[in-house]
Each structure stands twice: as structure tokens, then as C-alpha cells.
mmCIF file of C-alpha atoms and ligand atoms in Angstrom:
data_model
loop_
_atom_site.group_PDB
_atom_site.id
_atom_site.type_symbol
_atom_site.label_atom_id
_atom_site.label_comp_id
_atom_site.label_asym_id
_atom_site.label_seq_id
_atom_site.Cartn_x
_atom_site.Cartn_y
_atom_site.Cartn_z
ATOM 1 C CA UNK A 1 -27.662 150.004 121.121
ATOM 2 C CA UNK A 2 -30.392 147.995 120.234
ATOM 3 C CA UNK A 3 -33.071 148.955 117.285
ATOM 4 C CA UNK A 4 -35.707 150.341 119.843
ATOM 5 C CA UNK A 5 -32.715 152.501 121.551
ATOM 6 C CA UNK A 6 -31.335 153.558 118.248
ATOM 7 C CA UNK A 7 -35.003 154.710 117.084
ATOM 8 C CA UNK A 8 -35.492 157.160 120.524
ATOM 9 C CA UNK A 9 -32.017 158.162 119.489
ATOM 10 C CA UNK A 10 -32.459 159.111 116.047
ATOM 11 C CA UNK A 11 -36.347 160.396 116.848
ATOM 12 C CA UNK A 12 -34.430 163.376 118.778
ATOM 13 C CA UNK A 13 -32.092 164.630 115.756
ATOM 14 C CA UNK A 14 -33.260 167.054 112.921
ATOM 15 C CA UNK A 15 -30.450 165.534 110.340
ATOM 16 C CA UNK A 16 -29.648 162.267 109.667
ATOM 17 C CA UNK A 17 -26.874 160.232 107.478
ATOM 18 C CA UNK A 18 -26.966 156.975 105.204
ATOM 19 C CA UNK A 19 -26.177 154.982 108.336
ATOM 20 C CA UNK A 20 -29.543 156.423 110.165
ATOM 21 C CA UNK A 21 -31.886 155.852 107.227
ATOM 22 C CA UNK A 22 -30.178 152.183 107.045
ATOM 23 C CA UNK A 23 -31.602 152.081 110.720
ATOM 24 C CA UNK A 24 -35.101 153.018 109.762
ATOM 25 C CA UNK A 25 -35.198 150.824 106.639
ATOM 26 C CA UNK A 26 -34.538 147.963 109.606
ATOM 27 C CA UNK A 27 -36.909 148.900 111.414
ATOM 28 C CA UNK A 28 -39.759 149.270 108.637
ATOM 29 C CA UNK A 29 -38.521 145.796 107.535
ATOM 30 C CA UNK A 30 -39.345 144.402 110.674
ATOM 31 C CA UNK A 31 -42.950 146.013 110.568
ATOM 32 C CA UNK A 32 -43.698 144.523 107.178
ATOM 33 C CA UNK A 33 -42.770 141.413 107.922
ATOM 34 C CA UNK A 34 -44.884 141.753 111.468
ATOM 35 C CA UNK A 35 -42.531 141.190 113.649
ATOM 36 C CA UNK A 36 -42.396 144.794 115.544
ATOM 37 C CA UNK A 37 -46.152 145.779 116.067
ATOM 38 C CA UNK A 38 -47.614 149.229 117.346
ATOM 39 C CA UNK A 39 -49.495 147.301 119.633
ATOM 40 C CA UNK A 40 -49.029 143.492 121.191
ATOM 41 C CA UNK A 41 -51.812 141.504 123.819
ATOM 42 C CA UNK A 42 -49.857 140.697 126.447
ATOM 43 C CA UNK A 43 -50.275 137.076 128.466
ATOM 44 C CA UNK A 44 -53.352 138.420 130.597
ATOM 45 C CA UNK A 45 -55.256 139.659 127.367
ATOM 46 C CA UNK A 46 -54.214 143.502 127.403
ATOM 47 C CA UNK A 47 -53.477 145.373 124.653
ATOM 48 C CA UNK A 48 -49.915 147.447 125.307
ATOM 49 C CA UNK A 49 -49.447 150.424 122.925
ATOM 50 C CA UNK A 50 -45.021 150.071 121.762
ATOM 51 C CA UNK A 51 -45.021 154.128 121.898
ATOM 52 C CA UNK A 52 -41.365 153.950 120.393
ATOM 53 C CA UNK A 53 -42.795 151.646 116.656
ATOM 54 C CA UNK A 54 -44.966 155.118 116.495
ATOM 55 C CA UNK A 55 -42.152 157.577 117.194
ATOM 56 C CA UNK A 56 -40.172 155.372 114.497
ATOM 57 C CA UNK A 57 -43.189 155.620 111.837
ATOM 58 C CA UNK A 58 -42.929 159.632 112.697
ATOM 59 C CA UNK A 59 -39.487 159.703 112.271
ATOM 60 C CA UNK A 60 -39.937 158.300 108.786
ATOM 61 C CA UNK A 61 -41.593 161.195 107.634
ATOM 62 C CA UNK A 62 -39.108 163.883 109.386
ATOM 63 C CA UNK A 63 -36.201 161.977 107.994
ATOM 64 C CA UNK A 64 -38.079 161.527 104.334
ATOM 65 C CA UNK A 65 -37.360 164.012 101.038
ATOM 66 C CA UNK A 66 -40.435 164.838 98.654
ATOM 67 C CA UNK A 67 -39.960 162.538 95.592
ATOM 68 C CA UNK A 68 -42.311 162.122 92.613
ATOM 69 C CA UNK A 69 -43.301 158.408 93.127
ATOM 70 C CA UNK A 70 -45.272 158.384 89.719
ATOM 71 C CA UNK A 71 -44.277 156.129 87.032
ATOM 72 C CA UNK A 72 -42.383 157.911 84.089
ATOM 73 C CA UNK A 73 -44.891 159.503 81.667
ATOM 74 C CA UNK A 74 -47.785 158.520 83.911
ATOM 75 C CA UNK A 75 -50.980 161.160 83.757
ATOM 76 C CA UNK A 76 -51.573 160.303 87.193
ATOM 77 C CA UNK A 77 -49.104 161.719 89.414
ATOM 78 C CA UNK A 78 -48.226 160.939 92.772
ATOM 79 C CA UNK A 79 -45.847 162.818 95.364
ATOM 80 C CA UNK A 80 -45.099 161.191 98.865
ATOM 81 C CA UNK A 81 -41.766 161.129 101.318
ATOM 82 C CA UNK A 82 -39.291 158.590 99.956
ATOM 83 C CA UNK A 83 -39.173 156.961 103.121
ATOM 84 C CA UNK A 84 -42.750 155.408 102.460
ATOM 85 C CA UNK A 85 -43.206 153.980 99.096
ATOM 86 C CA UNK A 86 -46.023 151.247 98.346
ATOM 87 C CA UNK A 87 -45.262 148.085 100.249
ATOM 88 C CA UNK A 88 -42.878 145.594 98.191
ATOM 89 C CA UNK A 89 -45.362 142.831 97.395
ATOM 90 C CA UNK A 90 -45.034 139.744 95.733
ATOM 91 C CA UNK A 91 -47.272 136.757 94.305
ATOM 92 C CA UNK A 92 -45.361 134.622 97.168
ATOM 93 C CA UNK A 93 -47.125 136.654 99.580
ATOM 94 C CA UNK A 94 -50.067 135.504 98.916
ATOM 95 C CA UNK A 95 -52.357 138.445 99.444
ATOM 96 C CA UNK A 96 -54.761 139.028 96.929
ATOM 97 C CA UNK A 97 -55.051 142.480 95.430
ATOM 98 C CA UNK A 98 -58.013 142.860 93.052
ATOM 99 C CA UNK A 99 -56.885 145.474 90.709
ATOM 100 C CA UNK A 100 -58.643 148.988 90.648
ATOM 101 C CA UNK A 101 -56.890 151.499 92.726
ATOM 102 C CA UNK A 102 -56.036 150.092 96.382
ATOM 103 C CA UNK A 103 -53.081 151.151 98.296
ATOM 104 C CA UNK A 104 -50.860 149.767 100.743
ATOM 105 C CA UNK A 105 -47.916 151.791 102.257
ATOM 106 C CA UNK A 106 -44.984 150.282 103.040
ATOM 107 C CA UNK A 107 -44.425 149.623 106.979
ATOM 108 C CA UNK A 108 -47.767 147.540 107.401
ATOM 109 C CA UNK A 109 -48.207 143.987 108.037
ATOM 110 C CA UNK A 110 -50.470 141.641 105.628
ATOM 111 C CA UNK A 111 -50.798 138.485 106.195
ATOM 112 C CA UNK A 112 -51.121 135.890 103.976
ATOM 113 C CA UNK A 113 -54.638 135.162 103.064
ATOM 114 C CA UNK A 114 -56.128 138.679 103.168
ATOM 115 C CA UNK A 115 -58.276 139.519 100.246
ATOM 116 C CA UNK A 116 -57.812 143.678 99.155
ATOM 117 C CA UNK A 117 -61.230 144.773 97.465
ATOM 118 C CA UNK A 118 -60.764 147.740 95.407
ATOM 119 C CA UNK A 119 -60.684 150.792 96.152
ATOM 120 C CA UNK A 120 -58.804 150.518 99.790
ATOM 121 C CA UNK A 121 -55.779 151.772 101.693
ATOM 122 C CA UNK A 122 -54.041 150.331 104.462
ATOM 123 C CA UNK A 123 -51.899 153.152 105.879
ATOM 124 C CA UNK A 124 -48.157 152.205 107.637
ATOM 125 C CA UNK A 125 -48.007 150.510 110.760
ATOM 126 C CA UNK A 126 -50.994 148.772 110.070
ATOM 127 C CA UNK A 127 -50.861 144.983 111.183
ATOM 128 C CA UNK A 128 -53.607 142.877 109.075
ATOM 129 C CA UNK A 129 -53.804 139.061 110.236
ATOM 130 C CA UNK A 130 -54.928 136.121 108.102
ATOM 131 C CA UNK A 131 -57.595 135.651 106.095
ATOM 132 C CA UNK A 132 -58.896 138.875 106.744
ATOM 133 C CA UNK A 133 -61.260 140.636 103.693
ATOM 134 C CA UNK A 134 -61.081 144.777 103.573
ATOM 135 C CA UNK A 135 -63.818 145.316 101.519
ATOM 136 C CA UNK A 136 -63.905 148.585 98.825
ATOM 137 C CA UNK A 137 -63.575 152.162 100.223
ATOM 138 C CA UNK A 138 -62.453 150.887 103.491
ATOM 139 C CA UNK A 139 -59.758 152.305 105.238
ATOM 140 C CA UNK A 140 -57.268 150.407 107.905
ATOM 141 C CA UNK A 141 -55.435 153.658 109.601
ATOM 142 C CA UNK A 142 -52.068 153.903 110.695
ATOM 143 C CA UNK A 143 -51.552 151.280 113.705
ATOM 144 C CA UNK A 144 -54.526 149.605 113.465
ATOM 145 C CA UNK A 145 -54.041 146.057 114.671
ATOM 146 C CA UNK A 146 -56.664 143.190 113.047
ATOM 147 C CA UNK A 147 -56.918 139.918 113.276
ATOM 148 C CA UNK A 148 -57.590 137.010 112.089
ATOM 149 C CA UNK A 149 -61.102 136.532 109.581
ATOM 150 C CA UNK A 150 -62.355 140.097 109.961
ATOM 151 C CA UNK A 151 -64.699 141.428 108.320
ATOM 152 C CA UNK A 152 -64.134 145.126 107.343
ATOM 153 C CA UNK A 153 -66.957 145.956 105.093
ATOM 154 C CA UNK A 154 -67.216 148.244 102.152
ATOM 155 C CA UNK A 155 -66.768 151.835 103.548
ATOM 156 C CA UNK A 156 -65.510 150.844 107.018
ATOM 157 C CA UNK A 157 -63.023 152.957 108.254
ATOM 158 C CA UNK A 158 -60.530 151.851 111.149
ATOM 159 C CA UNK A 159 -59.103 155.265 112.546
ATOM 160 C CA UNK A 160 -55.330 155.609 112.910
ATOM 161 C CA UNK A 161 -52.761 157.378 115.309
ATOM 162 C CA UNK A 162 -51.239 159.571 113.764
ATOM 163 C CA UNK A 163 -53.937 162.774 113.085
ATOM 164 C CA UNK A 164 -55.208 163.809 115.461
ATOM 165 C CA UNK A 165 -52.522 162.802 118.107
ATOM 166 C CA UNK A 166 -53.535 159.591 119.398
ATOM 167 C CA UNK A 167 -51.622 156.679 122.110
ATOM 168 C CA UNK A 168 -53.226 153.912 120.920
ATOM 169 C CA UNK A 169 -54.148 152.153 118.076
ATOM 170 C CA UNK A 170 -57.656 150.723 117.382
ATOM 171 C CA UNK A 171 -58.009 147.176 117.685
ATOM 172 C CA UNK A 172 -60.114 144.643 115.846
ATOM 173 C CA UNK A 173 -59.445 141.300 117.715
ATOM 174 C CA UNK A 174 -60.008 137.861 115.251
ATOM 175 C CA UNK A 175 -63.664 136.926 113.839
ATOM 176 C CA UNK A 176 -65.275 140.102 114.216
ATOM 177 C CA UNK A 177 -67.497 141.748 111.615
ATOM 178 C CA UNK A 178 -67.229 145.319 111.197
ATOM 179 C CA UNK A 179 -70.542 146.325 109.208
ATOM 180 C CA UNK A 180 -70.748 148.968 106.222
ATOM 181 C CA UNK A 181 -69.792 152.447 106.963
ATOM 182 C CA UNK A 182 -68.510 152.199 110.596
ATOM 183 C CA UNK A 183 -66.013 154.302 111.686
ATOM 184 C CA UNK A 184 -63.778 152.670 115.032
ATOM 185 C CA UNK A 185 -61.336 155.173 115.853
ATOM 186 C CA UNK A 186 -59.488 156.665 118.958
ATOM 187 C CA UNK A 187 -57.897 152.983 120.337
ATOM 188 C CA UNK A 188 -60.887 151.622 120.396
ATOM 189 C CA UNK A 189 -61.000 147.939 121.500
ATOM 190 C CA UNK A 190 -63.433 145.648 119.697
ATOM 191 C CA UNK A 191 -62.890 142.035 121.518
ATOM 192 C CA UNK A 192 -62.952 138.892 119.155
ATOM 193 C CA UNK A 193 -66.206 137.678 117.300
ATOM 194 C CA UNK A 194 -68.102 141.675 117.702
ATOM 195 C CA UNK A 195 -70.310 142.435 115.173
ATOM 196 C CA UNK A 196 -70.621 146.175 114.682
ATOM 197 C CA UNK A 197 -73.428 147.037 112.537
ATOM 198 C CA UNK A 198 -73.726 149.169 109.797
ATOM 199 C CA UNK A 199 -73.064 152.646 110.553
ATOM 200 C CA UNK A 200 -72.101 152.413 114.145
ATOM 201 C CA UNK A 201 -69.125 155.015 114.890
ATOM 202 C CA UNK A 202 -67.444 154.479 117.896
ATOM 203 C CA UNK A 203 -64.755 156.648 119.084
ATOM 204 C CA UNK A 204 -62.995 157.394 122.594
ATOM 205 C CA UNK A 205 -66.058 159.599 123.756
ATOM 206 C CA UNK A 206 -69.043 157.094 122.866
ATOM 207 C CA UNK A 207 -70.575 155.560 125.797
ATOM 208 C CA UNK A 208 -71.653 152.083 124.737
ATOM 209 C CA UNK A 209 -74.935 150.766 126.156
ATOM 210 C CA UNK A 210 -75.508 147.142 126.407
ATOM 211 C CA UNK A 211 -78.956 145.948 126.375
ATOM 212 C CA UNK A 212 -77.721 142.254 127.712
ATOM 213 C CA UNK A 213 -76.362 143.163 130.734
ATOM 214 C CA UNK A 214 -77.500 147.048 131.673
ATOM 215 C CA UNK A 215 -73.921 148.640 131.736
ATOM 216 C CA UNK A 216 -72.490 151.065 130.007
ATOM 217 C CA UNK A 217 -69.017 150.616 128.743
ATOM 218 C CA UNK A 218 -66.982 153.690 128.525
ATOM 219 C CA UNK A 219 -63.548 154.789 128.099
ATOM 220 C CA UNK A 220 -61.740 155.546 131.422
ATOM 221 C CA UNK A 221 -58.823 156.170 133.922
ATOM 222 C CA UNK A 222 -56.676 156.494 130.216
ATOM 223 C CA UNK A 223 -57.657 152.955 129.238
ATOM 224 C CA UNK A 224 -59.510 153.147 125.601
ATOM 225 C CA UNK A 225 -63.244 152.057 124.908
ATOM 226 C CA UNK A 226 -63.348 148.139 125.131
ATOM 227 C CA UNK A 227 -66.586 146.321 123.252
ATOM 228 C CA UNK A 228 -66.343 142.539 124.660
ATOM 229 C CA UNK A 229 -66.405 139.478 122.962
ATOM 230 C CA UNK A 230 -69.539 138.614 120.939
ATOM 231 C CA UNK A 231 -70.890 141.891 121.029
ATOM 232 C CA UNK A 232 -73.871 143.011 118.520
ATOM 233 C CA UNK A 233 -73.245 146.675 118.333
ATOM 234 C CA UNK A 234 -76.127 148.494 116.440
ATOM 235 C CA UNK A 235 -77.037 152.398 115.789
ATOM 236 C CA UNK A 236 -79.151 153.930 118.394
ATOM 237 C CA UNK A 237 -80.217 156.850 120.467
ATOM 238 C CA UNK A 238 -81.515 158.055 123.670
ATOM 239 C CA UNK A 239 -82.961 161.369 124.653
ATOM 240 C CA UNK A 240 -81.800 164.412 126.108
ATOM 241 C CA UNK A 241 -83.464 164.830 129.441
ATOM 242 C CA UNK A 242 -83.032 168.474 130.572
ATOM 243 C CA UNK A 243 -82.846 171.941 129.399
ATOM 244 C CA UNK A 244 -82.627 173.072 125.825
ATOM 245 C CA UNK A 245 -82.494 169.574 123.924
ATOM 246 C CA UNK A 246 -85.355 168.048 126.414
ATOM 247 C CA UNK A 247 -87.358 171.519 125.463
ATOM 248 C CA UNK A 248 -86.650 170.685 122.002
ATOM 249 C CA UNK A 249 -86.994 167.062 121.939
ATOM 250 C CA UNK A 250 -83.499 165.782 121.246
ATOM 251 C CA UNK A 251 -82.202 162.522 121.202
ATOM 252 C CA UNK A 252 -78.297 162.205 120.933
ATOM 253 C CA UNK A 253 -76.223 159.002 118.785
ATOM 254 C CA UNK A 254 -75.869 155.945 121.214
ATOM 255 C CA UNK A 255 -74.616 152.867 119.715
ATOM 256 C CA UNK A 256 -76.258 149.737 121.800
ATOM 257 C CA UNK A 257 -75.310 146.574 122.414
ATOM 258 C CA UNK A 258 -78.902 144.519 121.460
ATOM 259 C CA UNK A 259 -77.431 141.110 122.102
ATOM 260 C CA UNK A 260 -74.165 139.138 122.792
ATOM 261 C CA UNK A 261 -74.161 136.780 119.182
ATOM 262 C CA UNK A 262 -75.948 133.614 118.908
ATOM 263 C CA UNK A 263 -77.259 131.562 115.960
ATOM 264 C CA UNK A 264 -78.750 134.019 114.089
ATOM 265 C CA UNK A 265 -75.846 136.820 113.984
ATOM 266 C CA UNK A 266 -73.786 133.579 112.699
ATOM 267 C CA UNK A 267 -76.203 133.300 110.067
ATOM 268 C CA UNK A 268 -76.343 136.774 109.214
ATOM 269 C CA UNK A 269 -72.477 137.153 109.291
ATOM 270 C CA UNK A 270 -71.629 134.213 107.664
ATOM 271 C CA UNK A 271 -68.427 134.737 105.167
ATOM 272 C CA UNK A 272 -67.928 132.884 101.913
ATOM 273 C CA UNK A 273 -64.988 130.465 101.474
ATOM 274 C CA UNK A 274 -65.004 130.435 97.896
ATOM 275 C CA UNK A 275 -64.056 134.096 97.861
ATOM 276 C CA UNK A 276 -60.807 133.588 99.997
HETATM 277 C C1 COA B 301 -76.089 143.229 113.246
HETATM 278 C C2 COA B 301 -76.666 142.394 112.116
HETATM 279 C C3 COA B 301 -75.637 141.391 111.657
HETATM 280 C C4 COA B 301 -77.931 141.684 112.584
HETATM 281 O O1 COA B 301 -77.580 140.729 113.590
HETATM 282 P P1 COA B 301 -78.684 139.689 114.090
HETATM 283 O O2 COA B 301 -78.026 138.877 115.158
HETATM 284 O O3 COA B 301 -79.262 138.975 112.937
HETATM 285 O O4 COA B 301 -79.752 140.671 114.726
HETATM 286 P P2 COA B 301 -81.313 140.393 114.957
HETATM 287 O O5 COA B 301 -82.033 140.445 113.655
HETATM 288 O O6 COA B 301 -81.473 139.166 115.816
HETATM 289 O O7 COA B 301 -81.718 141.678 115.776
HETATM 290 C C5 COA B 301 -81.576 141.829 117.178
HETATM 291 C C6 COA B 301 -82.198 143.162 117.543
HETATM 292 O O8 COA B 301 -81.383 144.235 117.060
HETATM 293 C C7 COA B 301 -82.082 145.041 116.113
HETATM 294 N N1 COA B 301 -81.145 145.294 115.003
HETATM 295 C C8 COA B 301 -80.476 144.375 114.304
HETATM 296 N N2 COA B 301 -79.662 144.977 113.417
HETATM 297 C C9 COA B 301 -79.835 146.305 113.573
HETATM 298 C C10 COA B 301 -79.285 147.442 112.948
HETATM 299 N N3 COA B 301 -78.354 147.309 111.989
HETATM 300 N N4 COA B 301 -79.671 148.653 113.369
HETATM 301 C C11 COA B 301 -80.603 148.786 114.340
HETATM 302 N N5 COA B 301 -81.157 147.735 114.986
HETATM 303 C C12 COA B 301 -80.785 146.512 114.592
HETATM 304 C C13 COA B 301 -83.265 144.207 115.664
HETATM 305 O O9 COA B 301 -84.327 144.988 115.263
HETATM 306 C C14 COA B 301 -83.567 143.395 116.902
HETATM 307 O O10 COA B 301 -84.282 144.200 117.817
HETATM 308 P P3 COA B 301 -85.583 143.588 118.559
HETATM 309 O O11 COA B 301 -85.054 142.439 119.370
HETATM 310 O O12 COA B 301 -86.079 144.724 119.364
HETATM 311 O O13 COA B 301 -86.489 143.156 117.465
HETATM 312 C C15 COA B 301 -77.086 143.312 110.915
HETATM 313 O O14 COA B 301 -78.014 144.297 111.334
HETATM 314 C C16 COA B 301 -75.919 144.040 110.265
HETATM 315 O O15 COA B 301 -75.601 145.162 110.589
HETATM 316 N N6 COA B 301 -75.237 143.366 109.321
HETATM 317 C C17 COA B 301 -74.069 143.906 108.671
HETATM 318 C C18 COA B 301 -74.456 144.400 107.267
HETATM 319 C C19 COA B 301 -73.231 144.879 106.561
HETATM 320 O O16 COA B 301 -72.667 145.873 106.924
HETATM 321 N N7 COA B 301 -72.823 144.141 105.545
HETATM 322 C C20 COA B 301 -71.612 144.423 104.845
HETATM 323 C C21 COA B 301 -71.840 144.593 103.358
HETATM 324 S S1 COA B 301 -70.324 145.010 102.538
#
């Protein structure tokens, strides 16, 4: 049985021996060191949720006890499943963790060359490519898949799969900026070199209008909400046109695409090489 068999296997049992948590300790090896993903781009450019790397991450925490996971004598205590301490980390990795409460669960991916601003927490499952920055008080959820030289600014927050129920992992592709206090969540795609202002939140229900080209993009036929390549996703609204919120004068959030990027995003977006 292969590892991908053997996790199905063990995702249908309620008890489990030393042999079975060997299994999963494989398996969350091969996440930290990237190479099992919850999602992959296959040769045509489409993301492909692995369904069985998230039914391994769940079984995790059915198979894990309750431990105390605060140091001895510590005021500040900490209780989690023993199956997901903090991710083994080492100077070697080179991943620079400024020091001031960040958090990064074991079962994610960082790559070398990411820079951890404190406070942050990258939750399992999470795959982080190089040379990435995660800003303070941002949050990379379960799954999330992000690539190379992103952006994710102070107070972003990158949904994950796991609560509510969700198939797919959101995806940041490489070079994109994700502004202050966004939220991407539901398996939303955001193709390479996007900027998404501040504030935009984009889930599986926001229809996305774009300016540029006079489309809407929207989630459909069970594939996620895709924001293409070069994208400059700002805040906006647009009004309610019948019945109570026309009577009423309502407007309802609609984040817009002004613009596909050019010189000027560049310029506004530009990232610092001495802090990497
Ligand atoms: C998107 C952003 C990069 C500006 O990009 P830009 O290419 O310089 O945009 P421009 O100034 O050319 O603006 C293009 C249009 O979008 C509008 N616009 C730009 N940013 C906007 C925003 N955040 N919200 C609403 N509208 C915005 C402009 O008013 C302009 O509209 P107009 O053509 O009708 O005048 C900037 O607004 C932004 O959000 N930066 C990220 C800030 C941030 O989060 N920093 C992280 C700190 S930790």
C-alpha cells in the first residue's frame, strides 16, 4: 500500500497503533518538507485540490491526544493535539522568524527565504514558497498554497479548509501583493502578479467586476473564483436596483478590477531587498 492508500485506510478507523501514527508522522514529513501539497498546478495551469493530503491533516487531529505543549513552569500555557506541535525549525532553514509571538504548526511548507513578521500564524498544510514576506497579524490558513515573492500584508488573512468545510484551498500564485486587511478565502484563485488592495475580501460568493475588460468573474460549475494575472483588485460597490434596498438607497460590497498592472502599480508595490 502506498502512503496515499494507507492514509484513506487509516482515515476510516476510530483507533489506531504505533505503526499508524508512524504512517502519519510520514506523511506530515513529507508536507514539511513540500513534497506532498494540498493542492498542485497541473501542466495546463489548473489548480487540482489532493482531497486525500486533507483527509490526512484531519486524521491528525482524530488520531491526536490533548497534551500540555507549554514549556515547564511557563505562565503562558498552551494545550493542542500531540499530533501537531510547532514545526521543527532550524537556522539551516533559512526562514527568518522575527521574534514576538508568531506561530507555525507543524505540517506546512516554508521555504527558504520567507521573512515571518510578528505576530503571524501559518496553520498546517500550508505551502509558503520563496522569498515570500507574511507581514504581522496575518494569517496563512490551513492549505493555502503561495508562491513565490508574495506579499501578504499586515492583517491579511488567507482563509483555510478546514472550518467551515471547504474542497479547495486558496491560492496566491508568485509576485502578487495581497494589500492590508484582505481576507481571500473559500479556494479562491488569485493568478500571479494580482494586486489586491487594502481591504478587498473575496470569497466563493463575490462576483468580481473588471473595469478593463467589462466581465464579471465569478465562481461556477464547482470551479472556485479565479482573479487573472495582473489584476488590480480594489474595494467597491454598486447599487441595489429594485425593491427594498433601491427604496432605501443601498449599495452592496463589489470588489473591482480598476486596471490590469502597469508602471505605476510596480511603483506602488515595489518590495525592499534589504529586508529579505
Ligand atoms: C492598489 C494600489 C497598489 C494602487 O495601485 P495603482 O496601480 O497605483 O493604482 P492607481 O493609483 O493607478 O489607481 C487606479 C484607479 O484605482 C483607484 N484606486 C487605487 N487604489 C484604490 C483603493 N485602494 N481603493 C479604491 N480605489 C483605488 C484610483 O482612484 C484610480 O481610479 P481612477 O482611475 O478613477 O482615478 C493601492 O491602492 C494599494 O492598495 N496598495 C496596497 C497598500 C497596502 O496594503 N500596503 C501594505 C502595508 S503592510
Amino acid at each position: 500500500m502506498n502512503l496515499e492508500e494507507r492514509i484513506k485506510a487509516l482515515a476510516e478507523q476510530t483507533e489506531f497503533t504505533a505503526d499508524d501514527r508512524k504512517a502519519f508522522e510520514e506523511f506530515k514529513e513529507l508536507l514539511r518538507k513540500g513534497e506532498i501539497r494540498a493542492a498542485e498546478k497541473d501542466s495546463a495551469g489548473n489548480w487540482k485540490a489532493n482531497a486525500w493530503v486533507k483527509q490526512g491533516i484531519l486524521l491528525g487531529f482524530k488520531m491526536g491526544a490533548m497534551i500540555e505543549v507549554s514549556s515547564e513552569g511557563d505562565q503562558f500555557q498552551f494545550f493542542d493535539k500531540d499530533t501537531y506541535p510547532l514545526r521543527p525549525m532550524s537556522l539551516e532553514d533559512r526562514i527568518r522568524i522575527v521574534p514576538g509571538g508568531s506561530t507555525i504548526r507543524d505540517g506546512s511548507y516554508i521555504a527558504p527565504g520567507v521573512v515571518c513578521m510578528p505576530p503571524m500564524y501559518v496553520n498546517v498544510g500550508a505551502y509558503v514558497d520563496e522569498g515570500t514576506m507574511i507581514d504581522s497579524h496575518a494569517l496563512v490558513g490551513s492549505c493555502a498554497q503561495i508562491g513565490k515573492r508574495v506579499h501578504i500584508s499586515a492583517a491579511a488573512q488567507i482563509g483555510g479548509v478546514l472550518e467551515p468545510v471547504n474542497a479547495n484551498p486558496v491560492v496566491i500564485e508568485d509576485d502578487c501583493l495581497i494589500g492590508g486587511n484582505t481576507g481571500i478565502y473559500e479556494g479562491v484563485i488569485v493568478r500571479e502578479k494580482c494586486v489586491i488592495a487594502s481591504g478587498v475580501i473575496l470569497t466563493r460568493s463575490t462576483p468580481v467586476f473588471d473595469l478593463a475588460n467589462e466581465v464579471v468573474f465569478k465562481a461556477q460549475n464547482g470551479k472556485p473564483l479565479e482573479i487573472p494575472s495582473h489584476a488590480v483588485v480594489v474595494q467597491g460597490s454598486r447599487a441595489i436596483t429594485s425593491g427594498f434596498g433601491k427604496e432605501n438607497g443601498l449599495s452592496i460590497y463589489a470588489p473591482i478590477i480598476v486596471k490590469y498592472r502597469d508602471e505605476r502599480t510596480d511603483a506602488a508595490t515595489k518590495l525592499e531587498d534589504y529586508l529579505r
